[in-house]
Structure formats: structure tokens, C-alpha cells
PDB file of C-alpha atoms in Angstrom:
ATOM      1  CA  UNK A 115     -69.172  -0.101 -24.705  1.00 42.00           C
ATOM      2  CA  UNK A 116     -67.679   3.011 -26.291  1.00 44.00           C
ATOM      3  CA  UNK A 117     -66.706   5.484 -23.595  1.00 47.00           C
ATOM      4  CA  UNK A 118     -63.705   7.642 -22.851  1.00 50.00           C
ATOM      5  CA  UNK A 119     -60.898   6.335 -20.671  1.00 53.00           C
ATOM      6  CA  UNK A 120     -61.518   9.260 -18.290  1.00 51.00           C
ATOM      7  CA  UNK A 121     -65.142   8.162 -17.822  1.00 61.00           C
ATOM      8  CA  UNK A 122     -64.084   4.580 -17.181  1.00 61.00           C
ATOM      9  CA  UNK A 123     -61.496   5.717 -14.663  1.00 68.00           C
ATOM     10  CA  UNK A 124     -64.033   7.987 -12.917  1.00 74.00           C
ATOM     11  CA  UNK A 125     -66.555   5.170 -12.651  1.00 78.00           C
ATOM     12  CA  UNK A 126     -63.853   2.820 -11.353  1.00 78.00           C
ATOM     13  CA  UNK A 127     -62.959   5.300  -8.606  1.00 84.00           C
ATOM     14  CA  UNK A 128     -66.630   5.593  -7.611  1.00 88.00           C
ATOM     15  CA  UNK A 129     -67.129   1.826  -7.617  1.00 91.00           C
ATOM     16  CA  UNK A 130     -64.178   1.380  -5.293  1.00 87.00           C
ATOM     17  CA  UNK A 131     -65.364   4.219  -3.030  1.00 91.00           C
ATOM     18  CA  UNK A 132     -68.698   2.385  -2.687  1.00 92.00           C
ATOM     19  CA  UNK A 133     -66.976  -0.878  -1.772  1.00 92.00           C
ATOM     20  CA  UNK A 134     -67.417  -2.559  -5.149  1.00 94.00           C
ATOM     21  CA  UNK A 135     -64.496  -4.861  -5.910  1.00 94.00           C
ATOM     22  CA  UNK A 136     -63.269  -3.969  -9.394  1.00 92.00           C
ATOM     23  CA  UNK A 137     -61.173  -6.919 -10.511  1.00 93.00           C
ATOM     24  CA  UNK A 138     -60.055  -5.340 -13.772  1.00 90.00           C
ATOM     25  CA  UNK A 139     -61.036  -2.710 -16.317  1.00 84.00           C
ATOM     26  CA  UNK A 140     -59.557  -1.238 -19.450  1.00 82.00           C
ATOM     27  CA  UNK A 141     -59.521  -1.287 -23.224  1.00 82.00           C
ATOM     28  CA  UNK A 142     -60.667  -4.333 -25.106  1.00 85.00           C
ATOM     29  CA  UNK A 143     -57.909  -5.904 -27.183  1.00 89.00           C
ATOM     30  CA  UNK A 144     -60.107  -5.966 -30.293  1.00 90.00           C
ATOM     31  CA  UNK A 145     -60.951  -2.229 -30.342  1.00 86.00           C
ATOM     32  CA  UNK A 146     -59.232   0.609 -28.450  1.00 80.00           C
ATOM     33  CA  UNK A 147     -62.572   2.452 -28.220  1.00 79.00           C
ATOM     34  CA  UNK A 148     -64.222  -0.442 -26.381  1.00 83.00           C
ATOM     35  CA  UNK A 149     -63.850  -1.097 -22.671  1.00 83.00           C
ATOM     36  CA  UNK A 150     -64.474  -3.930 -20.262  1.00 86.00           C
ATOM     37  CA  UNK A 151     -65.237  -3.896 -16.545  1.00 87.00           C
ATOM     38  CA  UNK A 152     -64.945  -6.971 -14.317  1.00 92.00           C
ATOM     39  CA  UNK A 153     -66.412  -6.781 -10.816  1.00 94.00           C
ATOM     40  CA  UNK A 154     -66.822  -9.488  -8.205  1.00 95.00           C
ATOM     41  CA  UNK A 155     -69.607 -10.029  -5.664  1.00 96.00           C
ATOM     42  CA  UNK A 156     -70.319 -12.671  -3.037  1.00 93.00           C
ATOM     43  CA  UNK A 157     -73.646 -13.632  -4.635  1.00 94.00           C
ATOM     44  CA  UNK A 158     -76.195 -12.573  -7.244  1.00 93.00           C
ATOM     45  CA  UNK A 159     -78.359 -11.129  -4.463  1.00 96.00           C
ATOM     46  CA  UNK A 160     -75.448  -9.116  -3.076  1.00 95.00           C
ATOM     47  CA  UNK A 161     -74.621  -7.890  -6.577  1.00 95.00           C
ATOM     48  CA  UNK A 162     -78.182  -6.667  -7.115  1.00 96.00           C
ATOM     49  CA  UNK A 163     -78.326  -4.905  -3.738  1.00 96.00           C
ATOM     50  CA  UNK A 164     -74.913  -3.249  -4.057  1.00 95.00           C
ATOM     51  CA  UNK A 165     -75.434  -2.114  -7.652  1.00 94.00           C
ATOM     52  CA  UNK A 166     -78.960  -0.842  -6.974  1.00 96.00           C
ATOM     53  CA  UNK A 167     -77.616   1.254  -4.097  1.00 95.00           C
ATOM     54  CA  UNK A 168     -74.669   2.474  -6.170  1.00 94.00           C
ATOM     55  CA  UNK A 169     -76.732   3.488  -9.206  1.00 93.00           C
ATOM     56  CA  UNK A 170     -79.219   5.306  -6.944  1.00 96.00           C
ATOM     57  CA  UNK A 171     -76.429   7.231  -5.181  1.00 95.00           C
ATOM     58  CA  UNK A 172     -75.787  10.945  -5.602  1.00 94.00           C
ATOM     59  CA  UNK A 173     -72.140  10.138  -6.398  1.00 91.00           C
ATOM     60  CA  UNK A 174     -73.227   8.279  -9.532  1.00 91.00           C
ATOM     61  CA  UNK A 175     -76.165  10.465 -10.510  1.00 91.00           C
ATOM     62  CA  UNK A 176     -74.222  13.718 -10.252  1.00 91.00           C
ATOM     63  CA  UNK A 177     -70.893  12.170 -11.284  1.00 86.00           C
ATOM     64  CA  UNK A 178     -69.842  10.511 -14.560  1.00 83.00           C
ATOM     65  CA  UNK A 179     -73.271   8.932 -15.222  1.00 87.00           C
ATOM     66  CA  UNK A 180     -74.407  11.217 -18.053  1.00 86.00           C
ATOM     67  CA  UNK A 181     -71.086  11.100 -19.902  1.00 82.00           C
ATOM     68  CA  UNK A 182     -70.942   7.327 -19.667  1.00 82.00           C
ATOM     69  CA  UNK A 183     -74.565   6.669 -20.609  1.00 84.00           C
ATOM     70  CA  UNK A 184     -74.389   9.112 -23.519  1.00 83.00           C
ATOM     71  CA  UNK A 185     -71.275   7.320 -24.823  1.00 79.00           C
ATOM     72  CA  UNK A 186     -72.586   3.751 -24.662  1.00 81.00           C
ATOM     73  CA  UNK A 187     -73.418   2.279 -28.056  1.00 83.00           C
ATOM     74  CA  UNK A 188     -73.640  -1.328 -26.905  1.00 84.00           C
ATOM     75  CA  UNK A 189     -73.516  -2.823 -23.435  1.00 87.00           C
ATOM     76  CA  UNK A 190     -73.242  -6.525 -22.719  1.00 89.00           C
ATOM     77  CA  UNK A 191     -73.571  -7.898 -19.200  1.00 91.00           C
ATOM     78  CA  UNK A 192     -72.247 -11.361 -18.464  1.00 93.00           C
ATOM     79  CA  UNK A 193     -72.565 -13.023 -15.045  1.00 94.00           C
ATOM     80  CA  UNK A 194     -70.427 -16.050 -14.170  1.00 94.00           C
ATOM     81  CA  UNK A 195     -69.590 -18.097 -11.102  1.00 94.00           C
ATOM     82  CA  UNK A 196     -65.820 -18.435 -10.825  1.00 94.00           C
ATOM     83  CA  UNK A 197     -63.551 -19.864  -8.153  1.00 95.00           C
ATOM     84  CA  UNK A 198     -61.551 -17.239  -6.256  1.00 93.00           C
ATOM     85  CA  UNK A 199     -58.338 -18.444  -7.927  1.00 94.00           C
ATOM     86  CA  UNK A 200     -59.772 -17.531 -11.323  1.00 95.00           C
ATOM     87  CA  UNK A 201     -60.868 -14.108 -10.098  1.00 95.00           C
ATOM     88  CA  UNK A 202     -57.393 -13.467  -8.714  1.00 94.00           C
ATOM     89  CA  UNK A 203     -55.902 -14.591 -12.023  1.00 94.00           C
ATOM     90  CA  UNK A 204     -58.021 -12.008 -13.839  1.00 93.00           C
ATOM     91  CA  UNK A 205     -56.935  -9.397 -11.318  1.00 90.00           C
ATOM     92  CA  UNK A 206     -53.275 -10.121 -12.104  1.00 72.00           C
ATOM     93  CA  UNK A 207     -53.832  -9.690 -15.841  1.00 69.00           C
ATOM     94  CA  UNK A 208     -54.682  -5.999 -15.572  1.00 56.00           C
TER      95      UNK A 208
END
């Protein structure tokens, strides 16, 4: 994902305001113009419901959405089940 750090920070603030647990975000080590975002949810169903509500919200639609979408060259979504200890370990790395 190629976006500006300001856009990533703006989206992070909105995620947190909407109760989305952002474990970590920032620049990828392989390319300073690439970013990662790690969020955690209680279940796949909860993730779908929370993200659907977030992406339909006025905060997102009238916020950083256009800048972020316009900047994305490639987006890869990966979903994993991890024990809470692993999630907390990722949180500490940021």
C-alpha cells in the first residue's frame, strides 16, 4: 500500500475513535513508501460488522478515504487467528 504517513495516521485515529483495536501500523521495513496496518477483532463476524459500519460512516467517507484510496497501488489483506500473547507481542513491536 503506498500512502502518505499523514493518511495512515488519520485513518488510525478514525479506527480508534470507532473502537477498532489497532495493534500496530507504520512503514514496511522493505520500502519506506509502503505501510502495514494490524487490527484485532474477536471473530471474523465481528470484523465484518465493525469494518462495514466503519467504512459506511461519515467520518470515513468525508475524512481521509479519498486520499488513501487514490494512493493505493496494491492492497493485500491477510486474516489470521493468533493467541492473545502473539497479538500483544506485535503491539509491543511498534
